XYZ file of C-alpha atoms in Angstrom:
359
model
C 17.434 -40.427 22.739
C 14.125 -39.083 23.946
C 11.227 -37.094 22.570
C 10.883 -33.676 24.082
C 7.788 -32.931 26.179
C 7.584 -29.411 24.797
C 6.860 -30.795 21.334
C 4.246 -28.250 20.345
C 6.673 -25.367 20.802
C 8.994 -27.110 18.323
C 6.349 -27.265 15.592
C 6.632 -23.687 14.568
C 3.873 -22.549 16.966
C 6.148 -19.937 18.426
C 4.943 -17.809 21.314
C 6.759 -14.623 20.297
C 5.638 -12.682 17.220
C 8.191 -10.858 15.066
C 7.321 -7.139 15.066
C 7.986 -6.720 11.340
C 5.475 -9.445 10.585
C 2.898 -7.751 12.781
C 3.270 -4.550 10.823
C 5.068 -2.796 13.693
C 8.514 -1.305 13.021
C 11.499 -2.882 14.689
C 12.287 -0.434 17.465
C 15.822 0.323 18.595
C 14.788 1.633 22.021
C 16.605 -0.454 24.617
C 14.934 0.980 27.757
C 13.694 -1.601 30.259
C 14.263 -4.508 27.898
C 15.250 -7.956 29.089
C 18.648 -9.210 27.981
C 19.721 -12.742 27.161
C 22.992 -14.114 28.559
C 24.515 -13.364 25.141
C 23.694 -9.617 25.043
C 27.304 -8.384 25.388
C 28.428 -11.129 23.005
C 26.047 -9.785 20.349
C 27.352 -6.244 20.751
C 30.961 -7.430 20.520
C 30.127 -9.219 17.258
C 28.409 -6.271 15.611
C 24.818 -7.219 16.367
C 22.218 -4.554 15.612
C 20.013 -4.761 18.690
C 16.280 -4.092 18.527
C 13.329 -4.286 20.873
C 11.466 -7.535 20.305
C 8.623 -8.757 22.521
C 10.184 -7.133 25.583
C 13.719 -8.344 24.838
C 16.813 -6.774 23.305
C 17.806 -9.100 20.448
C 19.913 -8.821 17.282
C 17.969 -8.270 14.069
C 21.155 -8.803 12.009
C 24.942 -8.558 12.223
C 27.517 -7.186 9.792
C 26.246 -9.367 6.948
C 23.043 -8.339 5.222
C 19.768 -10.072 5.981
C 19.829 -11.817 2.581
C 23.444 -12.976 2.996
C 22.602 -14.429 6.440
C 19.543 -16.157 5.005
C 21.473 -17.769 2.148
C 24.373 -18.742 4.410
C 21.911 -20.683 6.579
C 20.562 -22.526 3.552
C 24.057 -23.397 2.272
C 26.113 -23.790 5.454
C 24.818 -23.070 8.974
C 24.007 -20.142 11.225
C 23.782 -19.581 14.961
C 20.701 -17.856 16.397
C 20.103 -16.686 19.964
C 16.528 -17.698 20.805
C 16.878 -17.410 24.573
C 13.749 -15.250 24.747
C 11.675 -18.395 24.272
C 10.189 -19.910 27.414
C 11.731 -23.164 28.636
C 9.910 -25.158 31.314
C 9.963 -28.456 33.138
C 6.670 -30.019 34.207
C 6.607 -32.393 37.169
C 4.085 -34.623 38.934
C 1.849 -37.589 38.254
C -0.634 -35.350 36.426
C 1.885 -33.704 34.082
C 0.364 -35.431 31.038
C -3.096 -34.307 32.117
C -1.870 -30.726 32.270
C -0.351 -30.809 28.801
C -3.357 -32.512 27.241
C -5.597 -29.821 28.728
C -3.606 -27.256 26.754
C -2.794 -28.888 23.407
C -4.388 -31.166 20.815
C -1.442 -33.590 20.547
C -1.226 -37.057 22.111
C 1.176 -36.295 24.970
C 0.549 -39.659 26.657
C 2.256 -41.435 23.744
C 5.466 -39.403 24.026
C 8.433 -41.028 25.674
C 9.842 -39.298 28.784
C 11.305 -35.868 28.297
C 9.582 -35.577 25.159
C -1.933 -20.456 35.266
C -3.474 -23.824 34.291
C -1.105 -25.441 36.739
C -2.673 -23.778 39.771
C -6.167 -24.641 38.558
C -5.274 -28.322 38.414
C -3.484 -28.122 41.752
C -6.613 -26.648 43.334
C -8.527 -29.628 41.967
C -6.120 -31.964 43.742
C -3.864 -32.755 40.807
C -0.192 -33.603 41.328
C 1.540 -31.204 38.939
C 4.164 -28.467 39.166
C 5.934 -26.239 36.659
C 9.485 -24.901 36.813
C 10.867 -22.223 34.488
C 14.333 -23.238 33.320
C 16.797 -20.322 33.426
C 18.872 -21.482 30.471
C 20.001 -19.802 27.287
C 18.745 -21.333 24.042
C 20.932 -21.452 20.914
C 19.722 -22.625 17.513
C 22.335 -23.987 15.111
C 20.601 -24.322 11.739
C 21.695 -25.402 8.288
C 22.883 -28.404 6.254
C 26.295 -28.511 7.975
C 24.969 -27.978 11.529
C 25.278 -31.621 12.582
C 28.798 -31.849 11.193
C 29.815 -28.759 13.171
C 28.199 -29.956 16.393
C 29.542 -33.508 16.116
C 33.067 -32.196 16.705
C 32.024 -31.066 20.181
C 29.965 -33.999 21.487
C 30.670 -37.629 22.299
C 27.226 -38.863 21.229
C 26.619 -40.027 17.663
C 24.281 -37.396 16.203
C 23.303 -39.776 13.415
C 21.153 -41.482 16.064
C 19.366 -38.235 16.969
C 16.559 -37.756 14.396
C 14.189 -34.834 13.990
C 12.101 -34.000 17.081
C 14.196 -36.036 19.517
C 16.542 -34.775 22.210
C 19.282 -35.863 24.591
C 21.293 -34.325 27.419
C 25.007 -34.142 26.685
C 28.195 -32.151 27.122
C 28.729 -29.774 24.194
C 32.204 -28.341 23.557
C 33.048 -28.763 27.234
C 29.781 -27.271 28.573
C 27.920 -29.870 30.611
C 24.190 -30.126 31.204
C 23.105 -29.147 27.680
C 19.927 -30.532 26.140
C 20.284 -30.901 22.378
C 17.052 -31.201 20.387
C 17.052 -31.975 16.644
C 14.620 -29.304 15.532
C 14.439 -25.692 14.478
C 12.505 -22.945 12.743
C 14.194 -22.661 9.358
C 13.215 -25.818 7.476
C 16.838 -26.968 7.532
C 18.472 -29.702 9.569
C 19.720 -28.353 12.858
C 19.474 -28.332 16.612
C 18.343 -26.148 19.454
C 20.672 -26.304 22.462
C 19.387 -25.468 25.929
C 22.568 -24.448 27.730
C 23.150 -23.243 31.305
C 23.343 -19.447 31.173
C 26.874 -19.371 32.542
C 28.128 -21.485 29.627
C 26.250 -19.759 26.796
C 29.028 -17.424 25.623
C 31.632 -20.187 25.848
C 29.478 -22.476 23.699
C 28.639 -19.787 21.151
C 32.327 -18.882 20.840
C 33.288 -22.518 20.312
C 30.697 -22.942 17.566
C 31.833 -19.777 15.797
C 35.400 -21.076 15.694
C 34.222 -23.246 12.807
C 34.222 -21.211 9.562
C 30.982 -22.912 8.529
C 29.133 -20.983 11.249
C 28.001 -17.367 11.152
C 25.737 -15.424 13.480
C 22.228 -14.611 12.226
C 19.417 -12.511 13.639
C 15.670 -12.047 13.702
C 15.381 -10.848 10.103
C 16.893 -14.000 8.577
C 14.989 -16.197 11.038
C 11.680 -14.733 9.849
C 12.323 -15.112 6.107
C 13.708 -18.636 6.606
C 10.638 -19.817 8.528
C 8.328 -18.241 5.953
C 10.053 -20.028 3.055
C 9.608 -23.239 5.075
C 5.880 -22.566 5.525
C 6.147 -22.394 9.320
C 3.617 -20.411 11.334
C 4.363 -17.448 13.538
C 2.098 -17.379 16.570
C 0.201 -14.124 16.808
C 0.282 -13.685 13.032
C -0.477 -16.884 11.150
C -2.213 -18.617 14.048
C -3.633 -17.489 17.369
C -6.212 -18.544 19.974
C -8.967 -18.018 17.396
C -7.414 -20.348 14.778
C -8.147 -24.069 14.689
C -5.551 -26.627 13.522
C -7.724 -27.433 10.507
C -8.009 -23.793 9.445
C -4.264 -23.384 9.947
C -3.464 -26.477 7.818
C -2.032 -28.100 10.946
C -4.329 -31.120 11.277
C -1.261 -33.359 11.591
C -0.806 -32.062 15.153
C -4.025 -33.801 16.236
C -3.323 -37.144 17.908
C -5.307 -40.132 16.557
C -6.394 -41.242 20.031
C -7.518 -37.759 20.920
C -9.506 -37.377 17.718
C -11.442 -40.504 18.631
C -11.895 -39.495 22.281
C -12.705 -35.848 21.423
C -11.106 -34.868 24.742
C -8.892 -32.008 23.551
C -9.546 -28.246 23.754
C -12.005 -27.165 21.056
C -12.885 -30.711 19.990
C -16.566 -29.871 19.425
C -15.511 -27.351 16.754
C -12.387 -29.035 15.379
C -13.633 -32.609 14.796
C -16.448 -31.516 12.429
C -13.885 -29.426 10.563
C -11.779 -32.542 10.033
C -14.761 -33.989 8.160
C -14.831 -31.067 5.757
C -16.907 -28.470 7.581
C -14.363 -25.641 7.557
C -14.902 -22.150 6.199
C -11.339 -20.901 5.664
C -7.821 -22.284 5.297
C -4.260 -21.020 5.532
C -2.612 -21.019 2.110
C 0.670 -20.042 0.536
C 0.797 -17.241 -2.015
C 3.299 -16.260 -4.717
C 3.319 -12.948 -6.555
C 5.476 -10.686 -8.665
C 5.922 -6.961 -8.080
C 5.839 -5.376 -4.631
C 6.121 -7.831 -1.720
C 2.988 -8.838 0.144
C 2.924 -7.937 3.839
C 0.779 -8.787 6.843
C -2.729 -7.293 6.674
C -2.672 -6.946 2.863
C -6.179 -7.755 1.533
C -6.613 -10.880 -0.616
C -9.220 -10.579 -3.369
C -10.897 -12.844 -5.881
C -10.134 -12.139 -9.523
C -13.486 -10.323 -9.612
C -12.151 -7.874 -7.028
C -14.080 -9.049 -3.936
C -12.094 -9.102 -0.691
C -11.991 -12.726 0.494
C -9.125 -12.855 2.985
C -6.018 -11.313 4.504
C -2.267 -11.896 4.294
C -0.801 -12.864 7.680
C 2.924 -12.969 6.802
C 4.880 -12.037 3.706
C 8.344 -11.170 2.409
C 10.603 -11.478 -0.632
C 12.104 -14.970 -0.807
C 15.923 -14.801 -1.083
C 16.008 -18.356 -2.476
C 13.165 -18.131 -4.986
C 13.639 -14.477 -5.977
C 9.854 -14.159 -5.719
C 7.489 -12.728 -3.138
C 5.982 -15.303 -0.786
C 3.225 -14.989 1.761
C 0.686 -16.840 3.877
C -2.912 -15.882 4.388
C -6.446 -17.134 4.941
C -9.029 -17.596 2.204
C -12.357 -19.462 1.911
C -11.890 -23.165 1.145
C -13.112 -22.812 -2.435
C -10.103 -20.589 -3.161
C -7.505 -22.749 -1.393
C -6.514 -25.130 -4.196
C -2.879 -24.650 -5.370
C -2.799 -22.845 -8.707
C -5.892 -20.735 -7.979
C -5.370 -17.192 -9.326
C -6.119 -14.360 -6.901
C -5.383 -10.691 -6.386
C -3.599 -9.004 -3.487
C -3.699 -5.342 -2.638
C -0.259 -3.880 -1.982
C 0.180 -0.147 -1.438
C -3.394 0.412 -2.622
C -2.690 -1.319 -5.934
C -3.980 -4.727 -6.968
C -1.550 -7.283 -8.370
C -1.826 -10.887 -9.442
C -1.042 -13.721 -7.035
C -1.427 -17.480 -7.147
C -2.096 -20.018 -4.396
C 0.984 -22.173 -3.818
C 1.805 -25.361 -1.994
C 3.919 -25.001 1.134
C 6.715 -25.175 2.022
C 7.877 -22.778 -0.665
C 11.415 -24.163 -0.272
C 11.823 -27.885 0.416
C 12.572 -28.768 4.033
C 15.581 -30.863 5.011
C 14.724 -32.344 8.411
C 16.929 -35.258 9.447
C 15.150 -38.599 9.800
C 16.590 -42.057 10.329
C 17.026 -43.991 7.105
């Protein structure tokens, strides 16, 4: 069992932003869109295809968004996330490359756990290969039980954020990583493109499994307090502002050798102006770009993601406010459809996560 090198991508720092969260309508135009190896499979299973970050992907299937969401929380769902970049990094300087890009301690990861050209021009031994695989996410409390029927390895020995290469339901060369973007136990399976439909079909043979699309994926990750890159975090957000200080490796904090260290390290000591917080409110749901106000009516921040929570039956959101307003329980106002309504700062995740760790 090995830690995956692409750890940061598994921490909710996703590189593709959901159009609905960005305030852009989900578009059904399919012209010049890239297709995953499962495109025809989605159509055959009633997938409603939409344009998403240059890809044609299912936003939902025959079940409603809420039904798909709740099925994932109670059983398990299968998501096609093949639009996400998968890479292999080679060479003696592969750790140097990764540590030039992220704040985590890559050197401490076990194996398998155009900056490349710049380092190559400096004489570094590093190369990057894009892996042309499909990527399937099986998420939910019964995901491991479903998958165990199709693998020889004991999944009880595969805890959260570890991975292993194995044959899955007869498809060889799959990398199974215990991770996901829903807050539930589950896996992401990198599968050779030619075997993607076969694997998806085998998983769906189990009545526990249903297909789910982008809509359920977004509300699930929001309930779990997970960031969407391009909305909740971007190149202008520090880990401290984003409430992601846990991604900073201890060695790298001391060495101050990571990108943005001169700004981030002082923030770790309390010198930060704003923080990402969770919000709860009644009434109309909060959406991205909704203003956040103090109870006196002064605009102090902005909502970055928001939706009704199918599990809580309340409206949940994330946004940025000055530190003095970030304490859970702080009353605030949000402006929705030009009307102000009460909101309160909440701890995240909104719904408890269920990641699998070794006992």
